[in-house]
């Protein structure tokens, strides 16, 4: 079966750095996506990785290792507005998105 | 508008009634998805359209659920004989055709369904 694993909840301090991990087992791979979802709102696209390595976009970076079936989302200089759920999703060989359950990130002052 | 539009934004209905939820995707987006999200939980895939055809209906939870799409545009999700367990936010998303772009989804604000 297809499976995406990520921690259920994480807590971090304002101004700090946090890394949210995602491991996957899917039928094929055509890219990995991270989405952010604030409470009561729809998910919004953050990043897309299809090749190994680190993609940086401002305070957010996303890393991929296809051989390990592993990705992480790195958030730097945390702000209170970063409190949200972060969803990992993989595009499988049929170009279907397989979603993780999401990681709820709580930022404390 | 430029984004994905869903209506109604909120719907309260009585158990046993039928409801229809509408999604208007971004113009030119050929792929359209319906998801269900219960409070505090992850996204539950319902159905996927590529153009007007639905190659993947595997997520529809029962035969009370159906969806259609016409003109590669508007889609409607219909829930017949609603049950309290159907209470959730129903999210619609669209994306462009082709490769990894298919995975970059643009979501609507959702339709919050409450079945009393």
CSV table of N, CA and C in Angstrom, one decimal, chain A residues 1-5 23-28 92 98:
chain,number,residue,atom,x,y,z
A,1,UNK,N,0.8,-1.2,0.0
A,1,UNK,CA,0.0,0.0,0.0
A,1,UNK,C,0.8,1.2,0.0
A,2,UNK,N,0.2,2.4,-0.2
A,2,UNK,CA,0.9,3.6,-0.2
A,2,UNK,C,0.8,4.3,1.2
A,3,UNK,N,1.9,4.9,1.6
A,3,UNK,CA,1.9,5.5,2.9
A,3,UNK,C,2.7,6.7,3.0
A,4,UNK,N,2.2,7.7,3.7
A,4,UNK,CA,3.0,8.9,4.0
A,4,UNK,C,3.0,9.1,5.5
A,5,UNK,N,4.2,9.2,6.1
A,5,UNK,CA,4.2,9.4,7.6
A,5,UNK,C,4.9,10.7,8.0
A,23,UNK,N,8.2,10.8,5.7
A,23,UNK,CA,8.7,9.6,5.0
A,23,UNK,C,7.6,9.0,4.1
A,24,UNK,N,7.9,8.4,3.0
A,24,UNK,CA,6.9,8.0,2.1
A,24,UNK,C,7.2,6.6,1.5
A,25,UNK,N,6.2,5.9,1.2
A,25,UNK,CA,6.3,4.6,0.4
A,25,UNK,C,5.1,4.7,-0.5
A,26,UNK,N,5.5,4.9,-1.8
A,26,UNK,CA,4.4,5.0,-2.8
A,26,UNK,C,4.7,4.2,-4.1
A,27,UNK,N,3.7,4.0,-4.9
A,27,UNK,CA,3.8,3.3,-6.2
A,27,UNK,C,4.4,4.4,-7.1
A,28,UNK,N,5.7,4.4,-7.2
A,28,UNK,CA,6.3,5.4,-8.1
A,28,UNK,C,6.4,6.8,-7.5
A,92,UNK,N,2.2,10.1,-7.2
A,92,UNK,CA,2.7,8.7,-7.5
A,92,UNK,C,2.8,8.5,-9.0
A,98,UNK,N,-0.9,11.5,-3.0
A,98,UNK,CA,-1.0,10.8,-1.8
A,98,UNK,C,-0.7,11.7,-0.7
